[in-house]
């Protein structure tokens, strides 16, 4: 188990992380993978007295994280920062013709990692953005998303972060049940999809 006593874990990202959290309640974790992780760790390791924050915001792209990083990350003084961002950077290209280039995605992502390391020295967990082929037109997104996934993998290695390989894990899960079982719209996970994510995260920190 990599988390030590009294550590603070921050979950950051878009709607997949947000998952219905109450913005007026700083302790709200939403109804998704962040809540599952906090619940499981609280049960397994009560003596560690871990603290969890969720600051995911629906619709966010990496530039949105960049603009609110001071308030929604650095000011919270987390010792672990878990980030899942990128699907909206792809989605907006296809629904609004508002593309985020791979170069811009990497530069913005790198900047928040740099600030986090310099200001906090926090440990990092990078989660791959993902998309499942349901409906079928989601497959056309791969040309945009795949290079961004490669950026996340590269940054994880460069910044000595744990990597949670969600895109590959969901691709494997599709061999057990149809894509819509895991994410009805290819983007937002079902309860089972969130459980898959939580399990992968917990294994990455050696909690299971």
PDB file of C-alpha atoms in Angstrom:
ATOM      1  CA  UNK A   1       0.000   0.000   0.000  1.00  0.00           C
ATOM      2  CA  UNK A   2       1.615   3.226  -1.184  1.00  0.00           C
ATOM      3  CA  UNK A   3      -0.542   5.699   0.745  1.00  0.00           C
ATOM      4  CA  UNK A   4       0.824   6.655   4.152  1.00  0.00           C
ATOM      5  CA  UNK A   5      -0.988   7.845   7.275  1.00  0.00           C
ATOM      6  CA  UNK A   6      -2.863  11.167   7.118  1.00  0.00           C
ATOM      7  CA  UNK A   7      -2.344  11.636   3.396  1.00  0.00           C
ATOM      8  CA  UNK A   8      -4.650  13.793   1.273  1.00  0.00           C
ATOM      9  CA  UNK A   9      -5.854  12.434  -2.058  1.00  0.00           C
ATOM     10  CA  UNK A  10      -7.291  14.777  -4.698  1.00  0.00           C
ATOM     11  CA  UNK A  11      -9.285  13.525  -7.689  1.00  0.00           C
ATOM     12  CA  UNK A  12      -9.296  15.918 -10.646  1.00  0.00           C
ATOM     13  CA  UNK A  13     -10.942  15.808 -14.025  1.00  0.00           C
ATOM     14  CA  UNK A  14     -14.176  16.197 -15.954  1.00  0.00           C
ATOM     15  CA  UNK A  15     -17.673  14.696 -15.654  1.00  0.00           C
ATOM     16  CA  UNK A  16     -16.358  11.149 -15.245  1.00  0.00           C
ATOM     17  CA  UNK A  17     -14.670  12.275 -12.028  1.00  0.00           C
ATOM     18  CA  UNK A  18     -17.326  14.839 -11.054  1.00  0.00           C
ATOM     19  CA  UNK A  19     -20.120  12.250 -11.264  1.00  0.00           C
ATOM     20  CA  UNK A  20     -22.782  14.340  -9.558  1.00  0.00           C
ATOM     21  CA  UNK A  21     -20.756  15.727  -6.661  1.00  0.00           C
ATOM     22  CA  UNK A  22     -22.320  18.596  -4.708  1.00  0.00           C
ATOM     23  CA  UNK A  23     -20.277  21.710  -5.490  1.00  0.00           C
ATOM     24  CA  UNK A  24     -21.522  23.397  -2.297  1.00  0.00           C
ATOM     25  CA  UNK A  25     -20.079  20.586  -0.159  1.00  0.00           C
ATOM     26  CA  UNK A  26     -16.245  20.553  -0.210  1.00  0.00           C
ATOM     27  CA  UNK A  27     -16.264  16.961   1.046  1.00  0.00           C
ATOM     28  CA  UNK A  28     -18.643  15.612  -1.618  1.00  0.00           C
ATOM     29  CA  UNK A  29     -17.096  12.841  -3.697  1.00  0.00           C
ATOM     30  CA  UNK A  30     -19.898  12.227  -6.202  1.00  0.00           C
ATOM     31  CA  UNK A  31     -21.283   8.831  -7.136  1.00  0.00           C
ATOM     32  CA  UNK A  32     -18.475   7.391  -9.221  1.00  0.00           C
ATOM     33  CA  UNK A  33     -15.012   5.910  -8.999  1.00  0.00           C
ATOM     34  CA  UNK A  34     -13.691   8.558  -6.579  1.00  0.00           C
ATOM     35  CA  UNK A  35     -16.348   7.650  -4.040  1.00  0.00           C
ATOM     36  CA  UNK A  36     -15.740   3.935  -4.555  1.00  0.00           C
ATOM     37  CA  UNK A  37     -12.005   4.386  -3.972  1.00  0.00           C
ATOM     38  CA  UNK A  38     -12.472   6.492  -0.844  1.00  0.00           C
ATOM     39  CA  UNK A  39     -15.043   4.071   0.543  1.00  0.00           C
ATOM     40  CA  UNK A  40     -12.870   1.031  -0.050  1.00  0.00           C
ATOM     41  CA  UNK A  41      -9.721   2.590   1.382  1.00  0.00           C
ATOM     42  CA  UNK A  42     -11.623   3.893   4.385  1.00  0.00           C
ATOM     43  CA  UNK A  43     -12.894   0.406   5.060  1.00  0.00           C
ATOM     44  CA  UNK A  44      -9.602  -1.401   4.463  1.00  0.00           C
ATOM     45  CA  UNK A  45      -7.290   1.108   6.171  1.00  0.00           C
ATOM     46  CA  UNK A  46      -9.218   3.033   8.855  1.00  0.00           C
ATOM     47  CA  UNK A  47      -6.039   3.531  10.854  1.00  0.00           C
ATOM     48  CA  UNK A  48      -4.477   5.613   8.072  1.00  0.00           C
ATOM     49  CA  UNK A  49      -6.981   8.478   8.467  1.00  0.00           C
ATOM     50  CA  UNK A  50      -6.895   9.399   4.790  1.00  0.00           C
ATOM     51  CA  UNK A  51      -8.634  12.501   3.422  1.00  0.00           C
ATOM     52  CA  UNK A  52     -10.223  12.636  -0.030  1.00  0.00           C
ATOM     53  CA  UNK A  53     -11.301  15.541  -2.229  1.00  0.00           C
ATOM     54  CA  UNK A  54     -13.053  15.509  -5.584  1.00  0.00           C
ATOM     55  CA  UNK A  55     -12.740  18.600  -7.754  1.00  0.00           C
ATOM     56  CA  UNK A  56     -13.814  17.153 -11.084  1.00  0.00           C
ATOM     57  CA  UNK A  57     -16.058  19.467 -13.113  1.00  0.00           C
ATOM     58  CA  UNK A  58     -18.295  18.277 -15.922  1.00  0.00           C
ATOM     59  CA  UNK A  59     -17.256  19.478 -19.362  1.00  0.00           C
ATOM     60  CA  UNK A  60     -13.705  20.411 -18.389  1.00  0.00           C
ATOM     61  CA  UNK A  61     -10.771  20.182 -20.740  1.00  0.00           C
ATOM     62  CA  UNK A  62      -7.141  20.358 -19.734  1.00  0.00           C
ATOM     63  CA  UNK A  63      -7.080  24.172 -20.139  1.00  0.00           C
ATOM     64  CA  UNK A  64      -9.899  24.403 -17.584  1.00  0.00           C
ATOM     65  CA  UNK A  65      -7.838  22.447 -15.078  1.00  0.00           C
ATOM     66  CA  UNK A  66      -4.933  24.750 -15.810  1.00  0.00           C
ATOM     67  CA  UNK A  67      -6.985  27.879 -15.089  1.00  0.00           C
ATOM     68  CA  UNK A  68      -8.358  26.611 -11.765  1.00  0.00           C
ATOM     69  CA  UNK A  69      -5.326  24.655 -10.556  1.00  0.00           C
ATOM     70  CA  UNK A  70      -4.347  27.153  -7.856  1.00  0.00           C
ATOM     71  CA  UNK A  71      -7.710  27.023  -6.095  1.00  0.00           C
ATOM     72  CA  UNK A  72      -8.761  23.454  -6.868  1.00  0.00           C
ATOM     73  CA  UNK A  73      -5.436  21.724  -6.371  1.00  0.00           C
ATOM     74  CA  UNK A  74      -2.543  23.661  -4.894  1.00  0.00           C
ATOM     75  CA  UNK A  75      -4.593  25.392  -2.179  1.00  0.00           C
ATOM     76  CA  UNK A  76      -5.837  22.008  -0.932  1.00  0.00           C
ATOM     77  CA  UNK A  77      -2.263  20.800  -0.311  1.00  0.00           C
ATOM     78  CA  UNK A  78      -2.857  17.213  -1.452  1.00  0.00           C
ATOM     79  CA  UNK A  79      -0.099  14.654  -1.090  1.00  0.00           C
ATOM     80  CA  UNK A  80      -1.524  12.582  -3.965  1.00  0.00           C
ATOM     81  CA  UNK A  81      -3.072  14.071  -7.118  1.00  0.00           C
ATOM     82  CA  UNK A  82      -5.081  11.811  -9.412  1.00  0.00           C
ATOM     83  CA  UNK A  83      -5.919  13.264 -12.842  1.00  0.00           C
ATOM     84  CA  UNK A  84      -8.282  12.051 -15.552  1.00  0.00           C
ATOM     85  CA  UNK A  85      -8.650  14.574 -18.369  1.00  0.00           C
ATOM     86  CA  UNK A  86      -8.799  14.500 -22.151  1.00  0.00           C
ATOM     87  CA  UNK A  87     -12.076  13.110 -23.471  1.00  0.00           C
ATOM     88  CA  UNK A  88     -13.618  16.585 -23.774  1.00  0.00           C
ATOM     89  CA  UNK A  89     -10.484  17.798 -25.545  1.00  0.00           C
ATOM     90  CA  UNK A  90     -11.415  15.198 -28.166  1.00  0.00           C
ATOM     91  CA  UNK A  91     -15.229  15.493 -27.991  1.00  0.00           C
ATOM     92  CA  UNK A  92     -15.331  19.248 -28.634  1.00  0.00           C
ATOM     93  CA  UNK A  93     -13.533  18.697 -31.932  1.00  0.00           C
ATOM     94  CA  UNK A  94     -16.394  16.540 -33.156  1.00  0.00           C
ATOM     95  CA  UNK A  95     -19.426  18.340 -31.746  1.00  0.00           C
ATOM     96  CA  UNK A  96     -18.251  21.985 -31.796  1.00  0.00           C
ATOM     97  CA  UNK A  97     -15.368  21.987 -34.268  1.00  0.00           C
ATOM     98  CA  UNK A  98     -13.215  23.208 -31.372  1.00  0.00           C
ATOM     99  CA  UNK A  99     -10.040  21.180 -31.552  1.00  0.00           C
ATOM    100  CA  UNK A 100      -7.373  20.897 -28.874  1.00  0.00           C
ATOM    101  CA  UNK A 101      -4.152  19.988 -30.638  1.00  0.00           C
ATOM    102  CA  UNK A 102      -1.950  17.285 -29.203  1.00  0.00           C
ATOM    103  CA  UNK A 103       0.738  19.917 -28.649  1.00  0.00           C
ATOM    104  CA  UNK A 104      -1.615  22.183 -26.688  1.00  0.00           C
ATOM    105  CA  UNK A 105      -2.939  19.256 -24.680  1.00  0.00           C
ATOM    106  CA  UNK A 106       0.576  18.190 -23.726  1.00  0.00           C
ATOM    107  CA  UNK A 107       1.764  21.723 -22.915  1.00  0.00           C
ATOM    108  CA  UNK A 108      -1.193  22.437 -20.630  1.00  0.00           C
ATOM    109  CA  UNK A 109      -1.001  19.032 -18.945  1.00  0.00           C
ATOM    110  CA  UNK A 110       2.740  19.380 -18.444  1.00  0.00           C
ATOM    111  CA  UNK A 111       2.303  22.834 -16.909  1.00  0.00           C
ATOM    112  CA  UNK A 112      -0.063  21.613 -14.192  1.00  0.00           C
ATOM    113  CA  UNK A 113       2.248  18.702 -13.417  1.00  0.00           C
ATOM    114  CA  UNK A 114       5.196  21.060 -13.149  1.00  0.00           C
ATOM    115  CA  UNK A 115       3.329  23.351 -10.764  1.00  0.00           C
ATOM    116  CA  UNK A 116       2.182  20.408  -8.677  1.00  0.00           C
ATOM    117  CA  UNK A 117       5.676  18.997  -8.333  1.00  0.00           C
ATOM    118  CA  UNK A 118       7.324  22.355  -7.646  1.00  0.00           C
ATOM    119  CA  UNK A 119       4.767  23.649  -5.149  1.00  0.00           C
ATOM    120  CA  UNK A 120       3.676  20.472  -3.406  1.00  0.00           C
ATOM    121  CA  UNK A 121       6.030  17.653  -4.257  1.00  0.00           C
ATOM    122  CA  UNK A 122       2.855  15.565  -4.452  1.00  0.00           C
ATOM    123  CA  UNK A 123       2.784  12.069  -5.876  1.00  0.00           C
ATOM    124  CA  UNK A 124       0.895  11.750  -9.153  1.00  0.00           C
ATOM    125  CA  UNK A 125      -1.578   9.268 -10.569  1.00  0.00           C
ATOM    126  CA  UNK A 126      -2.423   9.764 -14.250  1.00  0.00           C
ATOM    127  CA  UNK A 127      -5.485   7.995 -15.610  1.00  0.00           C
ATOM    128  CA  UNK A 128      -5.807   7.437 -19.344  1.00  0.00           C
ATOM    129  CA  UNK A 129      -8.764   9.086 -21.059  1.00  0.00           C
ATOM    130  CA  UNK A 130     -10.835   6.505 -22.913  1.00  0.00           C
ATOM    131  CA  UNK A 131     -13.727   6.015 -25.292  1.00  0.00           C
ATOM    132  CA  UNK A 132     -15.756   2.894 -26.035  1.00  0.00           C
ATOM    133  CA  UNK A 133     -17.273   2.140 -29.477  1.00  0.00           C
ATOM    134  CA  UNK A 134     -20.876   2.922 -28.598  1.00  0.00           C
ATOM    135  CA  UNK A 135     -22.511   4.436 -30.543  1.00  0.00           C
ATOM    136  CA  UNK A 136     -20.365   3.359 -33.454  1.00  0.00           C
ATOM    137  CA  UNK A 137     -19.408   6.902 -34.461  1.00  0.00           C
ATOM    138  CA  UNK A 138     -17.251   7.079 -31.345  1.00  0.00           C
ATOM    139  CA  UNK A 139     -14.738   5.025 -33.322  1.00  0.00           C
ATOM    140  CA  UNK A 140     -14.004   8.108 -35.435  1.00  0.00           C
ATOM    141  CA  UNK A 141     -12.725   9.810 -32.276  1.00  0.00           C
ATOM    142  CA  UNK A 142      -9.767   7.458 -32.010  1.00  0.00           C
ATOM    143  CA  UNK A 143      -7.653   9.480 -34.441  1.00  0.00           C
ATOM    144  CA  UNK A 144      -7.840  12.409 -32.016  1.00  0.00           C
ATOM    145  CA  UNK A 145      -7.856  10.599 -28.674  1.00  0.00           C
ATOM    146  CA  UNK A 146      -5.123   8.010 -29.277  1.00  0.00           C
ATOM    147  CA  UNK A 147      -2.296  10.585 -29.541  1.00  0.00           C
ATOM    148  CA  UNK A 148      -3.541  12.215 -26.324  1.00  0.00           C
ATOM    149  CA  UNK A 149      -3.447   8.853 -24.564  1.00  0.00           C
ATOM    150  CA  UNK A 150       0.167   8.530 -25.704  1.00  0.00           C
ATOM    151  CA  UNK A 151       0.866  11.941 -24.156  1.00  0.00           C
ATOM    152  CA  UNK A 152      -0.513  10.768 -20.809  1.00  0.00           C
ATOM    153  CA  UNK A 153       1.673   7.665 -20.944  1.00  0.00           C
ATOM    154  CA  UNK A 154       4.732   9.751 -21.788  1.00  0.00           C
ATOM    155  CA  UNK A 155       4.059  12.244 -19.000  1.00  0.00           C
ATOM    156  CA  UNK A 156       3.497   9.464 -16.477  1.00  0.00           C
ATOM    157  CA  UNK A 157       6.931   8.086 -17.236  1.00  0.00           C
ATOM    158  CA  UNK A 158       8.574  11.507 -17.269  1.00  0.00           C
ATOM    159  CA  UNK A 159       7.058  12.633 -13.964  1.00  0.00           C
ATOM    160  CA  UNK A 160       7.414   9.273 -12.213  1.00  0.00           C
ATOM    161  CA  UNK A 161       3.636   9.013 -11.886  1.00  0.00           C
ATOM    162  CA  UNK A 162       1.517   5.922 -11.479  1.00  0.00           C
ATOM    163  CA  UNK A 163      -0.396   5.178 -14.688  1.00  0.00           C
ATOM    164  CA  UNK A 164      -3.902   3.717 -14.679  1.00  0.00           C
ATOM    165  CA  UNK A 165      -4.308   2.296 -18.221  1.00  0.00           C
ATOM    166  CA  UNK A 166      -8.059   2.763 -18.526  1.00  0.00           C
ATOM    167  CA  UNK A 167      -8.314   2.728 -22.310  1.00  0.00           C
ATOM    168  CA  UNK A 168      -6.723  -0.689 -22.502  1.00  0.00           C
ATOM    169  CA  UNK A 169      -8.683  -1.999 -19.541  1.00  0.00           C
ATOM    170  CA  UNK A 170     -12.007  -0.962 -21.038  1.00  0.00           C
ATOM    171  CA  UNK A 171     -10.990  -2.446 -24.383  1.00  0.00           C
ATOM    172  CA  UNK A 172     -10.375  -5.728 -22.603  1.00  0.00           C
ATOM    173  CA  UNK A 173     -13.632  -5.502 -20.684  1.00  0.00           C
ATOM    174  CA  UNK A 174     -15.557  -5.306 -23.965  1.00  0.00           C
ATOM    175  CA  UNK A 175     -14.626  -8.962 -24.518  1.00  0.00           C
ATOM    176  CA  UNK A 176     -16.769  -9.809 -21.479  1.00  0.00           C
ATOM    177  CA  UNK A 177     -19.796  -7.591 -22.150  1.00  0.00           C
ATOM    178  CA  UNK A 178     -20.925  -5.177 -24.860  1.00  0.00           C
ATOM    179  CA  UNK A 179     -19.459  -1.652 -24.779  1.00  0.00           C
ATOM    180  CA  UNK A 180     -22.719  -0.061 -23.597  1.00  0.00           C
ATOM    181  CA  UNK A 181     -22.612  -2.257 -20.485  1.00  0.00           C
ATOM    182  CA  UNK A 182     -19.486  -0.384 -19.369  1.00  0.00           C
ATOM    183  CA  UNK A 183     -20.357   3.084 -20.714  1.00  0.00           C
ATOM    184  CA  UNK A 184     -23.794   3.612 -22.280  1.00  0.00           C
ATOM    185  CA  UNK A 185     -22.645   6.561 -24.401  1.00  0.00           C
ATOM    186  CA  UNK A 186     -19.056   5.396 -24.800  1.00  0.00           C
ATOM    187  CA  UNK A 187     -17.793   8.119 -22.453  1.00  0.00           C
ATOM    188  CA  UNK A 188     -19.650   8.113 -19.127  1.00  0.00           C
ATOM    189  CA  UNK A 189     -19.177   4.842 -17.249  1.00  0.00           C
ATOM    190  CA  UNK A 190     -21.973   2.726 -15.860  1.00  0.00           C
ATOM    191  CA  UNK A 191     -21.814   1.540 -12.259  1.00  0.00           C
ATOM    192  CA  UNK A 192     -19.800  -1.437 -13.494  1.00  0.00           C
ATOM    193  CA  UNK A 193     -17.506   0.880 -15.450  1.00  0.00           C
ATOM    194  CA  UNK A 194     -16.825   2.992 -12.379  1.00  0.00           C
ATOM    195  CA  UNK A 195     -16.089  -0.191 -10.424  1.00  0.00           C
ATOM    196  CA  UNK A 196     -13.554  -1.191 -13.081  1.00  0.00           C
ATOM    197  CA  UNK A 197     -11.897   2.210 -12.761  1.00  0.00           C
ATOM    198  CA  UNK A 198     -11.802   2.082  -8.963  1.00  0.00           C
ATOM    199  CA  UNK A 199     -10.328  -1.415  -8.972  1.00  0.00           C
ATOM    200  CA  UNK A 200      -7.587  -0.382 -11.405  1.00  0.00           C
ATOM    201  CA  UNK A 201      -6.742   2.708  -9.329  1.00  0.00           C
ATOM    202  CA  UNK A 202      -6.589   0.687  -6.107  1.00  0.00           C
ATOM    203  CA  UNK A 203      -4.309  -1.853  -7.715  1.00  0.00           C
ATOM    204  CA  UNK A 204      -2.033   0.932  -8.936  1.00  0.00           C
ATOM    205  CA  UNK A 205      -1.500   2.134  -5.349  1.00  0.00           C
ATOM    206  CA  UNK A 206      -1.118  -1.492  -4.181  1.00  0.00           C
ATOM    207  CA  UNK A 207      -4.173  -1.298  -1.925  1.00  0.00           C
ATOM    208  CA  UNK A 208      -5.480  -4.642  -3.239  1.00  0.00           C
TER     209      UNK A 208
END
